[in-house]
Amino acid sequence: MRRSKAVTIHDVARLAGVSHTTVSWAIHGHPGITEATKARVFKAIEELDYHPNYLARSLVRGRTNAIAVVASFFSSPFEMEVLKGIEQRIHEEEIRYGINLFSTMNDPEKVLREIVNGKRADAAILLSVSPSPETVALFRDNSMPLIVIDEDAPSARTIQLNNYRGASLATECLLRRGRERIALVLGSTAGDPGLSQTERRRGFESALAARGMKADPRLTFYIEDYYFEEGQTLLARILETTAPDVPDGIFCAAGDMIAMGIMLEAKNRGMRVPEDLSIVGYDDIPSAALVSPPLTTIRQPLMRIGRRAWDETIKALETPDGDECAIIYEPQLVERGSV
Amino acid sequence: MRRSKAVTIHDVARLAGVSHTTVSWAIHGHPGITEATKARVFKAIEELDYHPNYLARSLVRGRTNAIAVVASFFSSPFEMEVLKGIEQRIHEEEIRYGINLFSTMNDPEKVLREIVNGKRADAAILLSVSPSPETVALFRDNSMPLIVIDEDAPSARTIQLNNYRGASLATECLLRRGRERIALVLGSTAGDPGLSQTERRRGFESALAARGMKADPRLTFYIEDYYFEEGQTLLARILETTAPDVPDGIFCAAGDMIAMGIMLEAKNRGMRVPEDLSIVGYDDIPSAALVSPPLTTIRQPLMRIGRRAWDETIKALETPDGDECAIIYEPQLVERGSV
DNA sequence: CTGAAAGCGCTTACAG
DNA sequence: CTGAAAGCGCTTACAG
C-alpha cells in the first residue's frame, strides 16, 4: 500500500522553478505575477494534484471557513427543516463555507465556549439553544457572529417564531367551533421549558381570556418524548384524570406527532374527531394532511428561517460591525378537518 | 467593544513562569512534570481561560479530529435517521470527534477529493453516495478511512441494506393477497438510479418470477421528487396510462411519503384501499402507522446503521490496517392495513 | 525535571 | 516581477 506523503506548496514551487511565495500568490491572483510564471505554477499544481492544506491556511488567516450549527439534538422535524433551508442557501450561493454540527446534550455553554475559544468556526447558528449573557459577550469579544434561532438572547442576532401568536390562532380556531373545555398539551418539561413552550402557553391563555375564559390548570398536560405513542398514552391519562368532565378540544402545542397519536387513540376508543373531540397540532409536518381526518395545525416557515439564518450569518461575517437584528416570523393557521 | 486577542500557550507559560513546552506537556499528561509545576500551569490556564487553538494542534498533529459525513442532500428522512444513530453514539461514548457535513449537489467526486486533499477530516462516512474506484484508492493511499452506506464500493468498508430482500418481502405480501397486476414505483431517475433502486427492482422482479409471473414494463413508474403531492399526481398518471387494465396493487419502492400520496388520491377518487388497490411503501416513516388505513411497509434499521457506521469509523481510525468490512442489514416487513 | 529549537503548511508584509 | 523571512499556535524529539 503506497502511503503517499501529501504534496505541499514547496513541491509545487520546486517543480515550477519558483519560490513558494510565488506559488501562493499565483493561487490568490496577486497582481504582478507574469502570465508565463502563473502558467508554469498552475501546470505544476495540475501535475502534482496539489491542494492547499486547509488547516494551515486557516491557522495563518485566522479564519476557519466553517460555520457551527448548534442544537441540542438534530434530526427532529424542526431542526431538519431549518437545516434544509441552510443547505439550500449554501448551494444557491456557492459560498465557500463548511458546516460543522455540534450537539449539546449535556452542557450547551461548554460547547459554545469551546467553539469560540478553540476557534472551531467563524460563526455559530443556534437552533433552540439559549446562550447565557456571558456567552453572548464572549462571542462579541471575539467578534464572532452569533445567530440565535427560536430563543431569546439580549444583544445577539435573533430569528424568532411568533409562538404566542401561533398558539392564539390555534386556540381561537377551537373556540370558534364552540369548544368549551380545551386541554393544553405542552412539550417536555425536562429542565428549562424553553421559550417556545412558554410563549405558546401565554398565547393559549390570552385567547381564552379574550373570551372571558380562564385556563384550567387541571387541563394542562406535559409530555416527555415526541414519539406518537406518547400521544396515545397521553390521551388515556387525559380522559382518566379529567373524567367525567373530559375536554372537548385539545390544543397540542407539543406538535403534530403527538397530536396524531392522540387522534389515533381517540379513534381507537370510538370517539369521533372532530365531533366529540377537536384537535389542533403544531408544525404542519408533511403527514399532517394525510391522516384522517386531516389535522388542523400551525405552520411555521422553517425553511425560510434556515435560509435567513444563513444570510444573516454571512452578512455578519462580511460587515462585522453591523447591527444585531431581531427578526420575527409569523405562523399561519392551516385549517383541515380535525376541528 | 473590547476585541480580546486570543490567549496562547505563551501567555500561560509566562504567567506560570515556565516554558511553553512545559505547558504543553502538563496539558498532555507527559510523565515527568512535577506536581507543583503542573499545579502552577493549570492555575494559569484557569486564570487566563486558556483553550488550545484547535487548528494549530491539528496542523502539527496531522489529525483534524473531525469526521466528514457526506450526502447528496441531508434532511431527507433516510439521512436524518442515520444521522440520529451517529449522534447517539457520539454522546454515549464521549468520543472527541466533531462532525462536518458535506453535501454534494453537483460533483460528489470533487467534494470527496477535497476532503482528502485538503485534509478536512480524518475519515469520511458516505450516505448513499457512490465513490469511484479512483476515489476509494485516494482515500486508501492517504490512509483515510472511508465508510460507504447504502451503496457499493469495491474494497471499501460498506454498510448496506438488503434492498433486494426488502422488495421481495413487499412484493410477496402483495402476491399473498392475490394481487395480480402490481405496479412498481421507483425513485428519481435523475442520472444514476442508485444501487438501492436497482436492487429493489430486482427484488420485485424475482418475487414475481417465483410465481411464474413477469414484470410488465408498462407498470413501472418513476417519480422526480419525494413530496407526497407527487404521489397524488402519479396515481392519476398510473390510472390513465394503464386503463382499462388498471393495477390492483402498487409496490411503492420510492418510499412511504409517495405511497401515502397515492393512497390519499385513491381515496379521493372513491377507490377502496386495500380492496380495490393494495399499497406497500418503503421506509416505515413515523406517520405510516397513522394514516388510514395504516400503511404496510418495509422497515430498515437506519439508526442502527448510523451507530454501526460510527463504530466502524472509530475502529478504522484506531486500527488503520484493519480489514475492510461488508455489513448487510436486513429489512423487515411491517404488515398493516393497506394490503 | 525543564528549556531551546525545529517544524506542521501556509500567507503576507518587506526588500530587492 | 520575484524571493527571503517572519509568523500563525501548537507539538515533540533532543539536549541539558
XYZ file of C-alpha atoms in Angstrom, chain A residues 39 42 56 62 75 97 112 123 130 139 165 195 197 200 202 227 232 248 275 290 292 303-304 312 326:
25
model
C 1.030 29.198 -16.237
C -0.703 26.058 -12.496
C -2.528 25.609 7.590
C -7.326 33.231 11.480
C -32.937 15.137 13.360
C -18.229 27.702 3.988
C -20.358 27.221 22.864
C -19.687 31.972 13.334
C -30.351 29.652 24.589
C -18.810 35.794 21.080
C -49.467 34.215 18.025
C -39.081 29.955 25.270
C -43.387 26.399 25.034
C -47.399 29.034 23.419
C -49.206 32.516 27.029
C -42.965 9.779 19.661
C -51.680 7.620 22.664
C -63.975 18.642 24.051
C -67.409 15.885 16.752
C -52.620 12.621 5.224
C -57.898 11.037 8.719
C -37.057 26.595 5.716
C -37.226 30.322 5.271
C -27.599 36.843 8.415
C -34.345 40.718 15.820
